[in-house]
XYZ file of C-alpha atoms in Angstrom:
548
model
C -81.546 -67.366 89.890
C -78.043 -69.492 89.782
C -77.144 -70.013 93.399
C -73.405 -69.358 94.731
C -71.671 -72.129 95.768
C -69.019 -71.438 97.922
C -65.934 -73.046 98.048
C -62.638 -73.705 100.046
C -60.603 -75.255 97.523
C -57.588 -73.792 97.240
C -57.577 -70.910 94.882
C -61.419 -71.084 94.564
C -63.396 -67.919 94.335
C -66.567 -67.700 95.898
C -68.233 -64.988 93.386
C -67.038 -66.576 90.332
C -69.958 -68.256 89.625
C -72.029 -64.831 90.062
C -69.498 -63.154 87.716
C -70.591 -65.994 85.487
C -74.125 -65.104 85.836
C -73.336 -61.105 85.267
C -71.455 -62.033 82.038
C -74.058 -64.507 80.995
C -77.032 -61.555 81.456
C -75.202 -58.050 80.579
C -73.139 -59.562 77.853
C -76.635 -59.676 75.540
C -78.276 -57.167 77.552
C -75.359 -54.912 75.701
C -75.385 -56.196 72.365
C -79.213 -56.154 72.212
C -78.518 -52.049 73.415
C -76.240 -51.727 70.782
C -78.092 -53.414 68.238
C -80.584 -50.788 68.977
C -78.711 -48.040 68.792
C -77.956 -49.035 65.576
C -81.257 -49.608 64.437
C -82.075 -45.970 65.647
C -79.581 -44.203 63.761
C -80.243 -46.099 60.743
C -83.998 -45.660 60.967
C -83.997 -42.318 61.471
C -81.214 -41.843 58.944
C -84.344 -43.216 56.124
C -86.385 -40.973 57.855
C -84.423 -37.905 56.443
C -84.556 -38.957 52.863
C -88.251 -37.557 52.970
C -86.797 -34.220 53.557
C -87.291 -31.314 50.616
C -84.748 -32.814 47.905
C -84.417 -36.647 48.244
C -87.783 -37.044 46.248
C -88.890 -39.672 49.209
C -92.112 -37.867 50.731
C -94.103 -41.349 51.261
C -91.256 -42.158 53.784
C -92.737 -40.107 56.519
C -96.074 -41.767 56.575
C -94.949 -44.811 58.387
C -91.012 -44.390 59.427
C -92.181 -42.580 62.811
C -93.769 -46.049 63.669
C -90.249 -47.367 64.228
C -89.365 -44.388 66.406
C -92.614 -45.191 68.833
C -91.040 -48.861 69.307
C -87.540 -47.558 70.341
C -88.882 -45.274 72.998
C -92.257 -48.099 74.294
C -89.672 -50.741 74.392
C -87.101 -48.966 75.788
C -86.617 -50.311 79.806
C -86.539 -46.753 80.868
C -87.247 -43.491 80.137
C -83.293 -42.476 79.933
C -82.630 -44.934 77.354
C -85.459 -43.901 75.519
C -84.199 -40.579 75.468
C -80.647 -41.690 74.472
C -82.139 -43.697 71.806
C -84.319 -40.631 70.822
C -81.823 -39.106 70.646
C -79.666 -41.205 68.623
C -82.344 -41.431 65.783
C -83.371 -37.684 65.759
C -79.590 -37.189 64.602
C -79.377 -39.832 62.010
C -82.504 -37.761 60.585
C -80.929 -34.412 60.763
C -77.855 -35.266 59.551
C -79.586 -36.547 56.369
C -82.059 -33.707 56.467
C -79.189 -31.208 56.876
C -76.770 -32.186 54.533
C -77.676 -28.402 52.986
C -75.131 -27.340 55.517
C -72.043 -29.275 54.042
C -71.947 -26.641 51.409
C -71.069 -24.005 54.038
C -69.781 -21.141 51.982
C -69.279 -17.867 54.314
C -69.080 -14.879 52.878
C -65.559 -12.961 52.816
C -66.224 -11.148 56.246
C -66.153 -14.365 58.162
C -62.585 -14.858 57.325
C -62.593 -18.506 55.970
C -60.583 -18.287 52.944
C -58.906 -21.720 52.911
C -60.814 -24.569 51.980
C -59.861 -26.854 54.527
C -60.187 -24.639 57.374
C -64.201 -23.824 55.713
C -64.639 -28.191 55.250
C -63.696 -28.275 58.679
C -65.805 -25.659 59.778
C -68.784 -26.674 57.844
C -68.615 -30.274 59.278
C -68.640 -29.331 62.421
C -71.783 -26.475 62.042
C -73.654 -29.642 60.346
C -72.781 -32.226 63.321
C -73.147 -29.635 66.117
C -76.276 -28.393 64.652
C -77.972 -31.978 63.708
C -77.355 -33.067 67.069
C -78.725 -30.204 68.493
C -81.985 -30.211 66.659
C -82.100 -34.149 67.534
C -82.769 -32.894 71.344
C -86.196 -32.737 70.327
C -86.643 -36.614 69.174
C -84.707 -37.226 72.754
C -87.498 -35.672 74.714
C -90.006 -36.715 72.563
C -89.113 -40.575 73.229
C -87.955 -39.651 76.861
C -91.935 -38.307 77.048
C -93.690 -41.371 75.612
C -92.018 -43.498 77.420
C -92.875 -41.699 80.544
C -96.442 -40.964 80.030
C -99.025 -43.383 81.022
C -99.989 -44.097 77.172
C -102.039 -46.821 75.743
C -103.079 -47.781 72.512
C -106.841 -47.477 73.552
C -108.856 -44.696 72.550
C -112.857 -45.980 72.782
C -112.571 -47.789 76.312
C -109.720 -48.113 78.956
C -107.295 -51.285 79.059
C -107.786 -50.973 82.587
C -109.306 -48.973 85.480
C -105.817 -47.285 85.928
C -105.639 -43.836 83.981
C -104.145 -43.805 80.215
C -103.766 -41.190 77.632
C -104.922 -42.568 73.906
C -101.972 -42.740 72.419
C -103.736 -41.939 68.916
C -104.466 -38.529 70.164
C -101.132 -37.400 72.712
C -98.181 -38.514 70.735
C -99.215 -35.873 67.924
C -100.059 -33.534 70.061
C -96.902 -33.407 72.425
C -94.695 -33.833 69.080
C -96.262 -30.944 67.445
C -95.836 -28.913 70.741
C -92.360 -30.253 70.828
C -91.426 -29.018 67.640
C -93.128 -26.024 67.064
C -93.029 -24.445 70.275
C -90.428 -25.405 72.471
C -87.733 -26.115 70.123
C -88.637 -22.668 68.363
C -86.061 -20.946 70.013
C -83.349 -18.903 67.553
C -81.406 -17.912 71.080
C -80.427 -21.410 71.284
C -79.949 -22.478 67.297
C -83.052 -24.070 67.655
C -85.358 -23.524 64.540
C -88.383 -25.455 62.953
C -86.510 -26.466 59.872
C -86.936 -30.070 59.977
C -90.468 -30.243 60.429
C -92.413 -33.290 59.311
C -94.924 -30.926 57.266
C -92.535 -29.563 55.052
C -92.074 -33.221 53.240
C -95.223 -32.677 51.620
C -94.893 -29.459 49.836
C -95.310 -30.894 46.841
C -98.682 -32.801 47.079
C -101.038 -30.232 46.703
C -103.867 -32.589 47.298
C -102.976 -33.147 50.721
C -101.595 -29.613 51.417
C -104.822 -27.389 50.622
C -105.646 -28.342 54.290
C -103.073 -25.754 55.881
C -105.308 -22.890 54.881
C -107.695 -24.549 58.130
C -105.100 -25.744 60.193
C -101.657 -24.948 58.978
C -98.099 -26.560 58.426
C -98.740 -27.928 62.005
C -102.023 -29.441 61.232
C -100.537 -31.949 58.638
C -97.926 -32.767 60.921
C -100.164 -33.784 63.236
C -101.790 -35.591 60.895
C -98.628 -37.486 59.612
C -97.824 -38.256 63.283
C -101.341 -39.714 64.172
C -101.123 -41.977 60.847
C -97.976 -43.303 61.963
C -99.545 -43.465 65.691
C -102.555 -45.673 64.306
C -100.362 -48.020 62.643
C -98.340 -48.652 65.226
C -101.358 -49.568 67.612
C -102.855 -51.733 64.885
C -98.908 -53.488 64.889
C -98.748 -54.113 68.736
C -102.524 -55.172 68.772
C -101.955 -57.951 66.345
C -98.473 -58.669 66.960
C -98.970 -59.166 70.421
C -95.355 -58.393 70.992
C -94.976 -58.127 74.671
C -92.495 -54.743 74.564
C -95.120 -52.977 72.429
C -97.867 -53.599 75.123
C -98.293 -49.907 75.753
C -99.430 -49.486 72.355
C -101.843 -52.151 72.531
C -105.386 -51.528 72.148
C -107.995 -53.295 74.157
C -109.092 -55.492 70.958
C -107.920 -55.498 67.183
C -111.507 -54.258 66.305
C -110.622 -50.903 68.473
C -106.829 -51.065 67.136
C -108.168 -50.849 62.813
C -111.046 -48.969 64.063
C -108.429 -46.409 65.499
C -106.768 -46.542 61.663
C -110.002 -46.424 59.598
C -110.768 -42.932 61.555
C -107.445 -41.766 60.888
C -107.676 -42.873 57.102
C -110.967 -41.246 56.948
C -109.122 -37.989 58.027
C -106.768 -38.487 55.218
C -109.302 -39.353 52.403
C -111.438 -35.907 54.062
C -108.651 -33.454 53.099
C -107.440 -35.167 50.203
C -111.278 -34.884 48.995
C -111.118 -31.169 50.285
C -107.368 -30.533 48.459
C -108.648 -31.547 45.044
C -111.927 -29.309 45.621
C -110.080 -26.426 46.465
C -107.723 -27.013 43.725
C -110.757 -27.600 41.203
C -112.445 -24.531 42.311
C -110.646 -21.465 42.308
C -112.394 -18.498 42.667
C -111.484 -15.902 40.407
C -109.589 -12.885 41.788
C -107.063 -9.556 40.387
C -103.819 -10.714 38.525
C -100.496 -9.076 38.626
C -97.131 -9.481 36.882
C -94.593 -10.133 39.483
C -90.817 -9.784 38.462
C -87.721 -10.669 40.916
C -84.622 -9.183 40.208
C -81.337 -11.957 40.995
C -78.584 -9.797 40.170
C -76.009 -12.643 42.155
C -73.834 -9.845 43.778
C -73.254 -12.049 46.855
C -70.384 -14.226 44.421
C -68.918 -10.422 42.514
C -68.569 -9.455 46.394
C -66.594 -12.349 47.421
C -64.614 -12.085 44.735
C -63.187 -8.626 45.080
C -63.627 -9.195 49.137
C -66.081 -5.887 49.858
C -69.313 -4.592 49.417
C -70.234 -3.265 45.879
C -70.847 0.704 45.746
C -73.803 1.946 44.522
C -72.993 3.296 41.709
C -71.531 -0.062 40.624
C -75.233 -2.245 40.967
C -77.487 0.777 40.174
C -77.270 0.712 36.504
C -77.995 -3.041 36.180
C -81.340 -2.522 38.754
C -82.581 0.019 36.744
C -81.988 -1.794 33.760
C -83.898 -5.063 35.145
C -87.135 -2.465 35.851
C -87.389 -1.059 32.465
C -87.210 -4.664 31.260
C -89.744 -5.947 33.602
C -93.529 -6.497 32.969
C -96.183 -3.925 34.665
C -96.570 -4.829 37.844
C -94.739 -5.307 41.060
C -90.484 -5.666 40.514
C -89.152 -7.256 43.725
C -85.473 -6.601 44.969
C -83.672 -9.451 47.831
C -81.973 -8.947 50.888
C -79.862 -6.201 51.697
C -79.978 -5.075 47.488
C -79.034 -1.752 48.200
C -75.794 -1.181 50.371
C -76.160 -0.094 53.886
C -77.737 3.054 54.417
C -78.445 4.137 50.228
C -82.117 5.213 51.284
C -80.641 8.096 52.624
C -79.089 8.975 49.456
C -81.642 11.698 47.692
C -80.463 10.691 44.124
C -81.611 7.293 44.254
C -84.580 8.143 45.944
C -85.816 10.539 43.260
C -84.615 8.037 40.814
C -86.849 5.144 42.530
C -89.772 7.449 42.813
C -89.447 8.058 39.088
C -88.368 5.189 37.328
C -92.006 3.393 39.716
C -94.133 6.183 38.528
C -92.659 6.000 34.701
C -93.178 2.101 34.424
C -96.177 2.575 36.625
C -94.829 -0.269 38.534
C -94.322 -0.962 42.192
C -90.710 -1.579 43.641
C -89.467 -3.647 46.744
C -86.445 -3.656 48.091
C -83.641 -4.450 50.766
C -81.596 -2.525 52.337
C -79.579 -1.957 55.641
C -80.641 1.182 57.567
C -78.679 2.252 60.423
C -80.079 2.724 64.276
C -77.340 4.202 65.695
C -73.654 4.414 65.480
C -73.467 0.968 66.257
C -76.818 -1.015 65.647
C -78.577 -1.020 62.474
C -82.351 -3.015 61.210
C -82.052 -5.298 58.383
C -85.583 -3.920 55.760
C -87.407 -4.406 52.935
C -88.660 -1.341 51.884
C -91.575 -0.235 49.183
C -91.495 2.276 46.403
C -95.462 2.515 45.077
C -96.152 3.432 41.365
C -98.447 6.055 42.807
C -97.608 9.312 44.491
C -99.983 9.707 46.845
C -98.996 6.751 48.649
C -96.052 6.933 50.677
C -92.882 4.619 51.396
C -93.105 2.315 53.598
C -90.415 0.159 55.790
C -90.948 -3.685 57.253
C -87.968 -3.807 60.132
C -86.634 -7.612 60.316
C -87.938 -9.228 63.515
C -86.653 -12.839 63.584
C -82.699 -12.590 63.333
C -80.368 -15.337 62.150
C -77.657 -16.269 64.843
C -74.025 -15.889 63.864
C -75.276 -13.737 60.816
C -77.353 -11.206 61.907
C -76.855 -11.092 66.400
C -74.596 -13.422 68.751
C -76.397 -16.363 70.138
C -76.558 -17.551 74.007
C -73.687 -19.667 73.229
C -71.431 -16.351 72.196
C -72.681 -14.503 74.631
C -71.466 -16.780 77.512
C -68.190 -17.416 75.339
C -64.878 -16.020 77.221
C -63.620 -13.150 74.679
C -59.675 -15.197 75.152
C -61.408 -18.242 73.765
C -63.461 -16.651 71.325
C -59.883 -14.732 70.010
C -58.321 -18.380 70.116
C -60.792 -19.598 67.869
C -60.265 -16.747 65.515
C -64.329 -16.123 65.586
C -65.335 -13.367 63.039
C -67.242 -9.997 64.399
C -71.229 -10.552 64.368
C -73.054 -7.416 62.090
C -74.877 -5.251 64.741
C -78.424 -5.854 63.543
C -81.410 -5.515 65.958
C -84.674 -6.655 65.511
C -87.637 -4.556 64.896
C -90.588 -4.716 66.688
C -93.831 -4.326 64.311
C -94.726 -6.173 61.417
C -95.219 -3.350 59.098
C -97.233 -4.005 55.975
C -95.720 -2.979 52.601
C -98.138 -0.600 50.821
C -98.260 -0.852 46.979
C -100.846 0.891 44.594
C -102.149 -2.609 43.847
C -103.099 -3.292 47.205
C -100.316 -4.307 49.936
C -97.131 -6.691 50.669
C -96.688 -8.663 53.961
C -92.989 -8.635 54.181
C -90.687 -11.000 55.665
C -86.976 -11.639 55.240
C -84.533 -14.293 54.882
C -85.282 -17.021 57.682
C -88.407 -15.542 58.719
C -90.702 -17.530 56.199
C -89.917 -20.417 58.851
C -92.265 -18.905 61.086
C -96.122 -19.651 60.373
C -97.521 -17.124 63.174
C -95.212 -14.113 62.054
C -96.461 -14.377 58.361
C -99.937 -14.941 58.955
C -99.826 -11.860 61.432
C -99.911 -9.639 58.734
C -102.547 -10.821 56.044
C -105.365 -8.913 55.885
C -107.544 -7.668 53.590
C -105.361 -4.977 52.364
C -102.440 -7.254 51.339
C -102.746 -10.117 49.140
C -98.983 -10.656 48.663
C -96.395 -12.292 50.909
C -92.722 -11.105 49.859
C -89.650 -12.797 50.990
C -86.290 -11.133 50.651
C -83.749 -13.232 51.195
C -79.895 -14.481 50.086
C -78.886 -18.269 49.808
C -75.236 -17.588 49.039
C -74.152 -18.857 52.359
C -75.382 -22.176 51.001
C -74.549 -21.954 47.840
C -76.143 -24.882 45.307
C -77.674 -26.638 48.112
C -80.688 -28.602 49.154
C -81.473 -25.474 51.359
C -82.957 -23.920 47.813
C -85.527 -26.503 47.666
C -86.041 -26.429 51.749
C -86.933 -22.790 51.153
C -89.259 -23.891 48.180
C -91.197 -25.940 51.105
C -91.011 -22.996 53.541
C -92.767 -20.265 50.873
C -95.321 -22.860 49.786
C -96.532 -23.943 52.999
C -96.729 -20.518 53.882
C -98.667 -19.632 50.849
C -101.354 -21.820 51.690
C -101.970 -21.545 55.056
C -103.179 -17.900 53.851
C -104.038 -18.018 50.340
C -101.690 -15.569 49.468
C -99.338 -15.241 46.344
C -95.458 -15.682 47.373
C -92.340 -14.227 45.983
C -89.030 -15.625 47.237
C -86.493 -13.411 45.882
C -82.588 -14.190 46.461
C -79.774 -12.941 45.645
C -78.028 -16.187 44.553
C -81.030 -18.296 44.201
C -82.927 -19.855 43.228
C -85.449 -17.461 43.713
C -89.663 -18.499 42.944
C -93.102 -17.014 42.353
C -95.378 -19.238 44.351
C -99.552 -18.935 43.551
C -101.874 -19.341 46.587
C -102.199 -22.512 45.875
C -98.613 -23.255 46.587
C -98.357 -24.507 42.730
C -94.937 -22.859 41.903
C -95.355 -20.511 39.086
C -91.863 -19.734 38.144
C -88.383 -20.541 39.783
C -84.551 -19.521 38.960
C -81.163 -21.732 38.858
C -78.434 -21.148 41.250
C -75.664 -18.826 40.576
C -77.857 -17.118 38.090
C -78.289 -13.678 37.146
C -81.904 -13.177 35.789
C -85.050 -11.969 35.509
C -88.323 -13.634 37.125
C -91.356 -13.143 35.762
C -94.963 -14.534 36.162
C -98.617 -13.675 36.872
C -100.413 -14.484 40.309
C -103.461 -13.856 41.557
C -104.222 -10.863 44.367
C -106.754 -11.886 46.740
C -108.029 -10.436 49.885
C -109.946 -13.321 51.731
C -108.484 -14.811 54.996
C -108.067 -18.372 55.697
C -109.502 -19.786 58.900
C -105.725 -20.909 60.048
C -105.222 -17.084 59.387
C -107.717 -15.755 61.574
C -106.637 -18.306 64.618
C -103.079 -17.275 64.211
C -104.197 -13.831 64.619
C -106.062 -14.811 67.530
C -102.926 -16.204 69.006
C -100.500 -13.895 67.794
C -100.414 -11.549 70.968
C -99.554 -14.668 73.318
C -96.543 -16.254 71.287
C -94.915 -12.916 69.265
């Protein structure tokens, strides 16, 4: 340490040589912070091209690695957090870009375009950051922990937690779980899993452990080569991902490659051997009124939309004809007409119809449903109330809630619809078996579509609308949502929208059929109806009553 010397010549300072010394340290202490900063952003930036619609899904196999060095290295657990932080929103602002092309409906009152840019870049930035929390605690965590790279003996006598088995386990309970709440615009969009949707190979293993199992998996790949780094680097900031010995560090990555070669070997059996099972014609109906309601600034009537429905069903294949979200104008159910005309035109074409629809609760509060028509008579209508609600669209968030109504009038903040959320997940029976329905964001959510596969439905249905997102990379984010979810249970999937694109998903998540944007059309394909349940189903139903 530079010692002080003090002097009395005139002028002299006595601490300038120490200010000398705090310049000499901080000044690169500071740069080699900001440096890393900027290495954080930009690495997690990469990161988010592996997200549904860059093409990149190999990225996520080895870009968490540089993540694990920011928050090991880090002096601290705070700055690990800040630089956690830091790279979780480089990768959700890349990841959701989707939300650039904001377009609110006509309700919401943002007419001019630079009032709805404005808007929209501040939803993306608020939101990214936001989501990014969940990196921050994640590094904050590691670099807290008492981690080590060993996994078949201890470093040391001291206790340690094998880093090849915690980090995926406290970043798939990070993800899933505690940033799973819609109260706080917290949702699992970003998810490592959903990178893979389209490598069926690897995939086939969500029917045993679901979307969560592969992310796992991703994470403990990226975990292993990290330890295998520090081991051989022998980089002295990476020491608490060092393993004992390089034979324990590659014998650490062999057993996770082994893991990976295991359910590829499973994914292209599975995919090989498909058992055979019923077949059905599904058609979904994308009639695109979200853009003719903008347009004219109110909702359509039902006698305006009626004749082209019923047109779509007579020109639809035998089977099931599927309707999206919120079809049918508020309350129409309740109109006798159209139900006698449902009942018939399903019984004519011998062909089951599902729809959307807004049904009132009260004066003021009203369920957002999908509703079924069956072919046959004997079986009645059923209704699936909407459980999982959309802040800002469908109730008011914690952050509206707490708002001050003078600042909320200030900011010239629309009215949010009075929807409430139902409370049963109420299967949708058809006379070729039954629907699980969900709607809109709810295909997120692995536990609330696996709660209702059973036996007696071999169909997952999806009513939704895209239009607030208009020609987006939210179109193929939804893609990623329907076909994880349609192999966790083996299940068939139909995403229908109103704006697109809409798909028809096999239980193999191979995607059968799938619509442009902005397009009005008819979707047709076959899928198979089966009535097996996965393993991953029958845990999430074992779980279901603790976390629904």
């Amino acid at each position: 340490m530079l010692e002080v010397e003090k002097s009395t010549a005139a002028g002299g300072d006595v601490m300038a040589p120490a200010r000398v010394y705090r310049r000499g340290v901080n000044a690169p202490t500071r740069q080699a912070h900001f440096r890393m900063m900027l290495l954080s952003a930009f690495a997690g930036g990469v990161l988010g091209l592996s997200s549904p619609g860059f093409g990149q899904w190999y990225l996520v196999w080895f870009l968490i690695v540089p993540f694990l060095f920011l928050a090991v290295s880090s002096p601290t657990p705070l700055v690990a957090a800040i630089r956690g932080l830091i790279f979780g929103s480089g990768y959700n602002l890349v990841a959701l870009n989707w939300f650039l092309r904001l377009n609110p409906p006509y309700w919401v009152g943002f007419d001019d375009p630079s009032a709805r840019f404005v808007l929209s870049l501040v939803v993306w930035f608020s939101l990214s950051v936001l989501q990014a929390f969940s990196y921050c605690l994640l590094a904050a965590v590691v670099r807290a922990l008492p981690i080590s790279g060993g996994l078949f003996r201890l470093r040391s006598r001291r206790f340690t937690m094998p880093a090849l088995l915690t980090i995926p386990f406290i970043w798939t309970l990070t993800s899933h779980i505690l940033f799973n709440q819609t109260d706080f615009l917290l949702m699992p969009m970003t998810v490592l899993e959903y990178s893979q949707y389209k490598q069926l190979w690897l995939i086939q293993m969500a029917s045993l452990v679901g979307g969560v199992g592969i992310e796992a998996l991703i994470v403990a790949v990226n975990a292993a080569i990290a330890v295998v780094i520090a081991t051989v680097g022998g980089f002295p900031p990476l020491s608490k991902l060092s393993a004992p010995s390089r034979k324990d560090a590659w014998a650490q990555f062999v057993a996770v490659m082994a893991i990976v070669l295991s359910a590829a070997i499973f994914g292209f059996t599975q995919l090989q051997n498909r058992p055979p099972s019923a077949q059905a014609n599904l058609s979904i109906v994308q009639p695109g009124h979200s853009a003719r309601t903008n347009q004219v600034k109110r909702t359509l009537r039902l006698h305006e939309i009626w004749p082209e429905f019923k047109s779509a069903i007579e020109r639809s294949r035998k089977g099931i004809v599927i309707f999206c979200e919120t079809a049918f104008p508020l309350s129409s159910l309740t109109n006798q007409e159209l139900v006698d005309q449902l009942n018939n035109i399903a019984r004519a074409k011998n062909t089951d119809i599902v729809l959307g629809s807004a049904q009132m609760a009260d004066l003021n509060q009203m369920y957002n449903t999908a509703v079924s028509v069956p072919a046959r008579s004997s079986i009645p209508w059923s209704v699936y109330k909407k459980r999982y609600l959309i802040p800002f669209g469908e109730f008011e968030p914690f952050i509206l809630r707490t708002m001050p109504l003078e600042l909320r009038q200030a900011l010239h903040l629309p009215e949010v619809p009075k929807f409430i959320p139902g409370r049963e997940g109420t299967p949708l029976k058809l006379s070729q078996g039954g629907a699980v329905p969900i709607i809109c964001g709810e295909n997120v959510y692995s536990l609330l579509c696996a709660d209702g596969v059973s036996p007696n439905t071999n169909l997952i249905v999806n009513l939704s609308n895209l239009t607030w997102f208009e020609n987006s990379m939210l179109g193929e984010l939804n893609d990623a949502f329907c076909v994880m979810r349609a192999v966790e249970n083996r299940r068939a999937f139909a995403y229908a929208s109103d704006s697109g694109p809409s798909v028809i998903i096999d239980p193999y998540g191979e995607i059968q059929a799938r619509s442009a944007w902005s397009s009005n059309t008819l979707l047709t394909a076959p899928v198979s109806l089966r009535s097996d349940v996965t393993f991953f189903t029958e845990m999430c139903h074992q779980i279901t009553p603790f976390l629904l």
